[in-house]
Short mmCIF file of C-alpha atoms and ligand atoms in Angstrom, two decimals:
data_model
loop_
_atom_site.label_atom_id
_atom_site.label_comp_id
_atom_site.label_asym_id
_atom_site.label_seq_id
_atom_site.Cartn_x
_atom_site.Cartn_y
_atom_site.Cartn_z
CA UNK A 1 0.00 0.00 0.00
CA UNK A 2 1.39 3.37 -0.99
CA UNK A 3 0.35 6.89 -1.82
CA UNK A 4 0.16 7.03 -5.55
CA UNK A 5 -0.75 10.68 -5.90
CA UNK A 6 -0.77 13.63 -3.52
CA UNK A 7 -2.58 16.93 -3.97
CA UNK A 8 -1.78 19.77 -1.63
CA UNK A 9 -3.71 23.03 -1.51
CA UNK A 10 -2.76 25.96 0.76
CA UNK A 11 -0.44 24.12 3.11
CA UNK A 12 2.33 26.42 4.47
CA UNK A 13 4.20 27.94 1.53
CA UNK A 14 2.76 25.41 -0.92
CA UNK A 15 -0.16 27.11 -2.67
CA UNK A 16 -0.93 24.14 -4.83
CA UNK A 17 0.84 20.92 -5.84
CA UNK A 18 -0.06 17.71 -7.60
CA UNK A 19 2.57 14.99 -7.14
CA UNK A 20 2.75 11.65 -8.81
CA UNK A 21 4.67 9.47 -6.34
CA UNK A 22 6.88 6.42 -6.32
CA UNK A 23 5.62 3.46 -4.27
CA UNK A 24 9.16 3.22 -2.89
CA UNK A 25 11.61 6.09 -2.57
CA UNK A 26 10.66 9.75 -2.87
CA UNK A 27 13.42 12.31 -2.36
CA UNK A 28 12.48 15.90 -1.50
CA UNK A 29 15.31 18.27 -2.30
CA UNK A 30 15.59 21.97 -1.71
CA UNK A 31 17.22 24.78 0.23
CA UNK A 32 16.20 25.79 3.75
CA UNK A 33 12.67 27.19 3.77
CA UNK A 34 11.82 25.79 0.31
CA UNK A 35 8.91 23.64 1.61
CA UNK A 36 10.33 20.13 2.16
CA UNK A 37 9.04 19.69 5.69
CA UNK A 38 5.73 21.18 4.60
CA UNK A 39 5.25 18.30 2.16
CA UNK A 40 5.97 15.77 4.93
CA UNK A 41 3.61 17.71 7.16
CA UNK A 42 0.87 17.47 4.51
CA UNK A 43 1.30 13.68 4.25
CA UNK A 44 1.31 13.37 8.03
CA UNK A 45 -1.90 15.40 8.26
CA UNK A 46 -3.53 13.08 5.77
CA UNK A 47 -2.80 10.17 8.12
CA UNK A 48 -3.22 11.87 11.50
CA UNK A 49 -5.61 14.75 10.98
CA UNK A 50 -3.12 17.19 12.50
CA UNK A 51 0.35 18.57 12.01
CA UNK A 52 3.42 17.25 13.80
CA UNK A 53 4.75 20.82 14.07
CA UNK A 54 1.89 22.95 15.32
CA UNK A 55 -1.31 22.04 17.11
CA UNK A 56 -3.29 24.83 15.43
CA UNK A 57 -4.36 24.33 11.84
CA UNK A 58 -4.42 28.13 11.41
CA UNK A 59 -0.61 28.17 11.52
CA UNK A 60 -0.33 25.54 8.81
CA UNK A 61 -2.85 27.08 6.40
CA UNK A 62 -1.23 29.26 3.71
CA UNK A 63 -1.19 32.92 4.79
CA UNK A 64 -4.43 34.70 3.84
CA UNK A 65 -6.32 31.51 2.92
CA UNK A 66 -9.27 30.14 4.87
CA UNK A 67 -8.60 26.40 4.56
CA UNK A 68 -6.11 23.77 3.48
CA UNK A 69 -6.94 20.59 1.61
CA UNK A 70 -4.80 17.48 1.30
CA UNK A 71 -5.91 14.71 -0.96
CA UNK A 72 -4.27 11.37 -1.64
CA UNK A 73 -4.84 8.35 -3.84
CA UNK A 74 -3.82 5.19 -2.01
CA UNK A 75 -2.85 2.16 -4.01
CA UNK A 76 -4.12 -0.94 -2.18
CA UNK A 77 -3.30 -4.03 -4.27
CA UNK A 78 -5.21 -3.30 -7.48
CA UNK A 79 -7.60 -0.84 -5.86
CA UNK A 80 -7.11 2.92 -5.66
CA UNK A 81 -8.69 4.55 -2.61
CA UNK A 82 -9.28 8.29 -2.41
CA UNK A 83 -8.70 9.95 0.93
CA UNK A 84 -8.76 13.62 1.86
CA UNK A 85 -8.78 16.11 4.67
CA UNK A 86 -9.84 19.75 4.82
CA UNK A 87 -8.96 21.97 7.75
CA UNK A 88 -10.25 25.49 8.23
CA UNK A 89 -8.86 28.48 10.07
CA UNK A 90 -11.84 28.22 12.45
CA UNK A 91 -10.61 24.80 13.53
CA UNK A 92 -13.01 22.50 11.73
CA UNK A 93 -11.78 19.29 10.15
CA UNK A 94 -13.53 17.38 7.40
CA UNK A 95 -12.44 13.88 6.44
CA UNK A 96 -13.41 12.54 3.03
CA UNK A 97 -13.01 8.91 2.01
CA UNK A 98 -14.02 7.72 -1.45
CA UNK A 99 -15.85 10.99 -2.08
CA UNK A 100 -17.97 10.77 1.08
CA UNK A 101 -17.58 13.34 3.89
CA UNK A 102 -18.10 12.81 7.59
CA UNK A 103 -15.53 10.10 8.25
CA UNK A 104 -13.41 9.97 11.39
CA UNK A 105 -9.71 10.81 11.60
CA UNK A 106 -9.14 7.33 13.07
CA UNK A 107 -10.25 5.91 9.72
CA UNK A 108 -7.53 7.90 7.97
CA UNK A 109 -5.02 6.61 10.53
CA UNK A 110 -6.09 3.05 9.71
CA UNK A 111 -5.72 3.60 5.99
CA UNK A 112 -2.42 5.50 6.05
CA UNK A 113 -0.14 4.23 8.85
CA UNK A 114 2.85 6.55 9.12
CA UNK A 115 6.23 6.36 10.83
CA UNK A 116 7.62 9.87 11.26
CA UNK A 117 11.28 10.70 11.83
CA UNK A 118 12.12 14.34 12.26
CA UNK A 119 14.96 15.96 14.20
CA UNK A 120 12.40 16.64 16.98
CA UNK A 121 11.47 12.95 17.17
CA UNK A 122 14.24 12.40 19.72
CA UNK A 123 11.63 13.40 22.30
CA UNK A 124 10.52 9.80 22.00
CA UNK A 125 13.75 8.86 23.77
CA UNK A 126 14.60 11.82 25.97
CA UNK A 127 11.20 13.45 26.46
CA UNK A 128 8.37 12.79 28.91
CA UNK A 129 6.85 9.28 29.23
CA UNK A 130 3.80 10.43 27.23
CA UNK A 131 5.87 10.29 24.03
CA UNK A 132 6.80 6.63 24.57
CA UNK A 133 3.26 5.87 25.67
CA UNK A 134 2.00 7.34 22.37
CA UNK A 135 4.51 5.14 20.54
CA UNK A 136 3.13 2.00 22.22
CA UNK A 137 -0.42 3.15 21.66
CA UNK A 138 0.18 3.58 17.94
CA UNK A 139 0.89 -0.15 17.79
CA UNK A 140 -2.03 -1.10 20.04
CA UNK A 141 -4.39 1.03 17.93
CA UNK A 142 -3.41 -0.94 14.84
CA UNK A 143 -3.52 -4.34 16.58
CA UNK A 144 -6.59 -4.10 18.79
CA UNK A 145 -9.79 -2.81 17.17
CA UNK A 146 -11.24 -1.88 20.60
CA UNK A 147 -8.11 -0.10 21.85
CA UNK A 148 -9.08 3.45 20.90
CA UNK A 149 -12.55 3.18 22.44
CA UNK A 150 -11.18 1.80 25.72
CA UNK A 151 -8.39 4.40 25.85
CA UNK A 152 -10.90 7.21 25.26
CA UNK A 153 -13.10 5.83 28.05
CA UNK A 154 -10.10 5.69 30.40
CA UNK A 155 -9.11 9.24 29.50
CA UNK A 156 -12.63 10.52 30.17
CA UNK A 157 -12.82 8.67 33.51
CA UNK A 158 -9.45 10.07 34.56
CA UNK A 159 -10.56 13.60 33.65
CA UNK A 160 -13.73 13.21 35.70
CA UNK A 161 -11.77 11.67 38.57
CA UNK A 162 -9.31 14.56 38.56
CA UNK A 163 -12.17 17.06 38.60
CA UNK A 164 -13.74 15.25 41.58
CA UNK A 165 -10.42 15.24 43.46
CA UNK A 166 -10.74 19.00 43.95
CA UNK A 167 -13.72 18.60 46.30
CA UNK A 168 -13.56 15.00 47.50
CA UNK A 169 -13.14 14.69 51.26
CA UNK A 170 -13.17 10.89 51.43
CA UNK A 171 -12.11 8.19 49.04
CA UNK A 172 -15.71 6.93 48.96
CA UNK A 173 -16.55 9.87 46.65
CA UNK A 174 -14.31 8.31 44.00
CA UNK A 175 -14.98 4.63 44.55
CA UNK A 176 -17.73 4.41 41.95
CA UNK A 177 -15.51 5.97 39.27
CA UNK A 178 -12.64 3.70 40.18
CA UNK A 179 -14.80 0.62 39.82
CA UNK A 180 -15.22 1.61 36.17
CA UNK A 181 -11.64 2.82 35.75
CA UNK A 182 -9.80 -0.21 37.14
CA UNK A 183 -10.93 -2.99 34.74
CA UNK A 184 -10.52 -0.70 31.71
CA UNK A 185 -7.02 0.32 32.84
CA UNK A 186 -6.07 -3.30 33.33
CA UNK A 187 -7.34 -4.18 29.88
CA UNK A 188 -5.40 -1.30 28.37
CA UNK A 189 -2.21 -2.29 30.18
CA UNK A 190 -2.62 -5.88 29.12
CA UNK A 191 -2.80 -4.84 25.45
CA UNK A 192 0.18 -2.55 25.84
CA UNK A 193 2.29 -5.20 27.56
CA UNK A 194 1.35 -7.73 24.90
CA UNK A 195 2.27 -5.28 22.16
CA UNK A 196 5.67 -4.48 23.72
CA UNK A 197 6.44 -8.18 24.15
CA UNK A 198 5.69 -8.77 20.45
CA UNK A 199 7.73 -5.77 19.39
CA UNK A 200 10.80 -6.84 21.32
CA UNK A 201 12.05 -9.39 18.77
CA UNK A 202 11.86 -6.83 16.01
CA UNK A 203 13.57 -4.23 18.18
CA UNK A 204 16.44 -6.52 19.05
CA UNK A 205 16.96 -7.40 15.39
CA UNK A 206 16.96 -3.78 14.21
CA UNK A 207 19.09 -2.44 17.02
CA UNK A 208 21.63 -5.21 16.45
CA UNK A 209 21.93 -4.04 12.85
CA UNK A 210 22.06 -0.35 13.61
CA UNK A 211 24.04 -0.27 16.87
CA UNK A 212 25.94 -3.58 16.98
CA UNK A 213 28.29 -2.35 19.72
CA UNK A 214 25.45 -2.00 22.26
CA UNK A 215 23.04 -4.30 24.00
CA UNK A 216 19.70 -2.86 25.03
CA UNK A 217 16.91 -3.85 27.32
CA UNK A 218 13.42 -2.55 26.79
CA UNK A 219 10.80 -2.84 29.54
CA UNK A 220 7.20 -1.76 29.50
CA UNK A 221 6.03 0.06 32.65
CA UNK A 222 2.27 0.10 33.04
CA UNK A 223 2.10 3.26 35.16
CA UNK A 224 1.69 1.72 38.60
CA UNK A 225 3.58 -0.81 40.74
CA UNK A 226 3.66 -4.15 38.87
CA UNK A 227 3.27 -5.99 42.21
CA UNK A 228 0.11 -4.16 43.25
CA UNK A 229 -3.53 -4.30 42.22
CA UNK A 230 -4.74 -0.97 40.89
CA UNK A 231 -7.92 -0.63 42.98
CA UNK A 232 -6.34 -0.81 46.48
CA UNK A 233 -3.47 1.32 45.25
CA UNK A 234 -5.88 4.08 44.15
CA UNK A 235 -7.53 3.95 47.58
CA UNK A 236 -4.14 4.16 49.31
CA UNK A 237 -2.98 6.96 47.01
CA UNK A 238 -6.07 9.07 47.66
CA UNK A 239 -4.45 11.65 50.01
CA UNK A 240 -1.60 12.25 47.55
CA UNK A 241 -3.94 12.39 44.56
CA UNK A 242 -6.16 14.85 46.42
CA UNK A 243 -3.20 17.07 47.30
CA UNK A 244 -2.11 17.07 43.65
CA UNK A 245 -5.72 17.20 42.34
CA UNK A 246 -4.46 14.70 39.85
CA UNK A 247 -4.38 10.91 39.60
CA UNK A 248 -0.69 10.22 40.05
CA UNK A 249 -0.63 6.55 39.10
CA UNK A 250 -2.35 4.80 36.25
CA UNK A 251 -2.30 3.85 32.57
CA UNK A 252 -1.74 7.51 31.60
CA UNK A 253 1.73 7.19 33.19
CA UNK A 254 2.78 4.16 31.13
CA UNK A 255 6.33 4.20 29.80
CA UNK A 256 8.94 2.19 27.97
CA UNK A 257 12.33 1.96 29.68
CA UNK A 258 15.18 1.54 27.23
CA UNK A 259 18.51 0.86 28.89
CA UNK A 260 22.05 -0.08 28.05
CA UNK A 261 24.64 -1.15 30.63
CA UNK A 262 22.01 -0.56 33.30
CA UNK A 263 21.64 3.14 32.34
CA UNK A 264 18.80 4.86 30.49
CA UNK A 265 19.94 4.89 26.85
CA UNK A 266 18.89 8.54 26.50
CA UNK A 267 21.49 9.60 29.08
CA UNK A 268 24.54 7.78 27.74
CA UNK A 269 24.32 7.59 23.95
CA UNK A 270 25.55 10.33 21.63
CA UNK A 271 22.99 12.26 19.60
CA UNK A 272 23.88 10.35 16.44
CA UNK A 273 23.55 7.05 18.29
CA UNK A 274 20.23 8.14 19.78
CA UNK A 275 19.01 8.88 16.30
CA UNK A 276 19.84 5.34 15.25
CA UNK A 277 18.13 3.99 18.35
CA UNK A 278 15.10 5.99 17.34
CA UNK A 279 15.19 4.79 13.74
CA UNK A 280 15.39 1.28 15.22
CA UNK A 281 12.19 1.85 17.19
CA UNK A 282 10.34 3.12 14.15
CA UNK A 283 11.66 0.47 11.79
CA UNK A 284 10.85 -2.29 14.30
CA UNK A 285 7.37 -0.91 14.74
CA UNK A 286 6.88 -0.89 10.98
CA UNK A 287 8.17 -4.47 10.69
CA UNK A 288 5.88 -5.67 13.49
CA UNK A 289 2.95 -3.87 11.88
CA UNK A 290 3.73 -5.63 8.63
CA UNK A 291 3.98 -9.03 10.31
CA UNK A 292 0.65 -8.52 12.04
CA UNK A 293 -1.39 -6.93 9.25
CA UNK A 294 0.45 -7.77 6.03
CA UNK A 295 0.44 -4.03 5.27
CA UNK A 296 3.23 -1.47 5.17
CA UNK A 297 3.83 1.88 6.83
CA UNK A 298 4.78 5.04 5.00
CA UNK A 299 8.05 6.45 6.34
CA UNK A 300 8.62 10.21 6.54
CA UNK A 301 12.26 11.14 7.14
CA UNK A 302 12.95 14.83 7.60
CA UNK A 303 16.49 16.17 7.18
CA UNK A 304 17.61 12.65 6.48
CA UNK A 305 21.37 12.65 6.92
CA UNK A 306 21.67 15.12 9.82
CA UNK A 307 24.11 14.18 12.56
CA UNK A 308 25.07 10.74 11.23
CA UNK A 309 28.63 9.87 10.25
CA UNK A 310 29.34 7.96 7.06
CA UNK A 311 29.43 4.48 8.65
CA UNK A 312 26.22 4.96 10.62
CA UNK A 313 24.45 6.47 7.63
CA UNK A 314 25.39 3.39 5.61
CA UNK A 315 24.02 1.10 8.34
CA UNK A 316 20.77 3.03 8.29
CA UNK A 317 20.55 3.07 4.51
CA UNK A 318 21.08 -0.70 4.51
CA UNK A 319 18.13 -1.12 6.90
CA UNK A 320 15.93 1.29 4.97
CA UNK A 321 16.64 -0.53 1.71
CA UNK A 322 15.61 -3.84 3.26
CA UNK A 323 12.10 -2.65 4.03
CA UNK A 324 9.78 -2.68 1.10
CA UNK A 325 7.88 0.47 2.07
CA UNK A 326 7.10 3.85 0.66
CA UNK A 327 9.63 6.33 1.89
CA UNK A 328 9.84 10.12 1.78
CA UNK A 329 13.18 11.66 2.69
CA UNK A 330 14.03 15.34 2.65
CA UNK A 331 17.57 16.62 2.18
CA UNK A 332 19.39 19.71 1.01
CA UNK A 333 20.84 18.10 -2.09
CA UNK A 334 20.84 14.89 -4.08
CA UNK A 335 24.24 13.78 -2.88
CA UNK A 336 22.94 13.37 0.68
CA UNK A 337 20.37 10.78 -0.35
CA UNK A 338 22.24 9.31 -3.32
CA UNK A 339 22.53 5.87 -1.71
CA UNK A 340 18.80 5.61 -1.17
CA UNK A 341 17.80 6.34 -4.75
CA UNK A 342 17.04 3.34 -6.94
CA UNK A 343 15.41 2.83 -10.32
CA UNK A 344 11.92 2.95 -8.79
CA UNK A 345 12.68 6.17 -6.93
CA UNK A 346 11.54 9.70 -7.68
CA UNK A 347 13.13 13.00 -6.91
CA UNK A 348 11.32 16.26 -6.35
CA UNK A 349 13.04 19.60 -6.28
CA UNK A 350 11.34 22.28 -4.25
CA UNK A 351 11.85 26.00 -4.59
CA UNK A 352 9.77 28.60 -2.72
CA UNK A 353 6.85 26.18 -2.40
CA UNK A 354 6.90 25.11 -6.06
CA UNK A 355 7.60 21.43 -6.63
CA UNK A 356 9.14 19.97 -9.77
CA UNK A 357 9.73 16.33 -10.55
CA UNK A 358 13.37 16.06 -11.44
CA UNK A 359 13.49 12.35 -12.21
N1 ADP B 401 1.17 29.41 7.11
C1 ADP B 401 2.14 29.67 6.24
N2 ADP B 401 1.85 30.18 5.01
C2 ADP B 401 2.83 30.41 4.10
N3 ADP B 401 4.14 30.13 4.33
C3 ADP B 401 4.47 29.59 5.53
C4 ADP B 401 3.50 29.34 6.53
N4 ADP B 401 4.13 28.80 7.61
C5 ADP B 401 5.43 28.75 7.28
N5 ADP B 401 5.65 29.23 6.05
C6 ADP B 401 6.92 29.31 5.30
O1 ADP B 401 7.08 28.08 4.65
C7 ADP B 401 8.45 27.91 4.32
C8 ADP B 401 8.78 26.46 4.19
O2 ADP B 401 9.03 25.85 5.42
P1 ADP B 401 9.58 24.37 5.53
O3 ADP B 401 8.68 23.44 4.82
O4 ADP B 401 9.80 24.14 6.97
O5 ADP B 401 10.97 24.44 4.74
P2 ADP B 401 12.13 23.36 4.60
O6 ADP B 401 11.73 22.12 5.31
O7 ADP B 401 12.31 23.15 3.13
O8 ADP B 401 13.36 24.00 5.22
C9 ADP B 401 9.21 28.70 5.36
O9 ADP B 401 10.04 29.62 4.69
C10 ADP B 401 8.15 29.43 6.15
O10 ADP B 401 8.45 30.78 6.36
MG1 MG B 402 12.65 21.30 6.99
#
């Protein structure tokens, strides 16, 4: 499955573009500020309903315009599926699939699974637990049809619980909510743990290729003591939760601990090495997704070669060439991505928001 055609209207500095894409490698070349990341942003929005750079659509819409539209034709075996998204300055989002409006963003996410790698993606390793939790949840969303519904229920219950904590004098005021929260949280954690266990083989294989000099451990943390049941823990935690007016322990605090030599990997690896560790996570997730669903992810690589020395870049290129996925990589010039280009590849040169096919 790959994007066969992409139409962009009023996204950042791209007023209008119609790109015919390669099902494998697509190189985006241009100077700083030409619009490379904007193209990746447009593809990401088509799969996620929002930008990876700014939460507000108004900042992504071309100056002076009222809305942006991204449209894609997805090649699925012999079938071509039309997907589209329109976002307005007022904040409305319209999802169109096969010419019919009113679809959900989650449906786009199902149809166009994306693995994003930007310079900011290192937050997955050195940022707050929520980034790693989102990484796990991406996989659970694609493996468990009920995951999103359960997660949304848990989120709502936690919000209501936190609101109640402001006035609750005794734990009994929360008990009813917790009776609903506990089984859903356990279900969620079970899916997450199962997903991480399945991912581990793929992770080990990719990390061995990319960082052969290290050995890593990767442990899922569910967000509360693994030895304790959640219900009595919530009751015991009540005074602390009330003081914080926030539920301190639970599935919203889930994390993935990645360590080497007993230390968190984020604290002891160099930036270039961390980047490879990160690529390993994304590649492993894509491989696991493929094993489970038989489908492929689309990879978006922004500023592809940044901060990698020649040897490490070659290791990464070797891994990227092994996967049979659609890939978009941005770089300043052709030489930086020369090793990724093959006969099926396409190159686009971008200048002030205008995109030309140069291959
Ligand atoms: N809403 C907007 N409308 C028009 N242009 C924008 C908007 N937001 C950002 N830009 C401009 O878009 C240009 C392209 O940005 P970007 O895609 O990040 O470039 P690149 O990745 O090629 O360095 C920047 O020069 C920026 O000033
Ligand atoms: Mg950029």
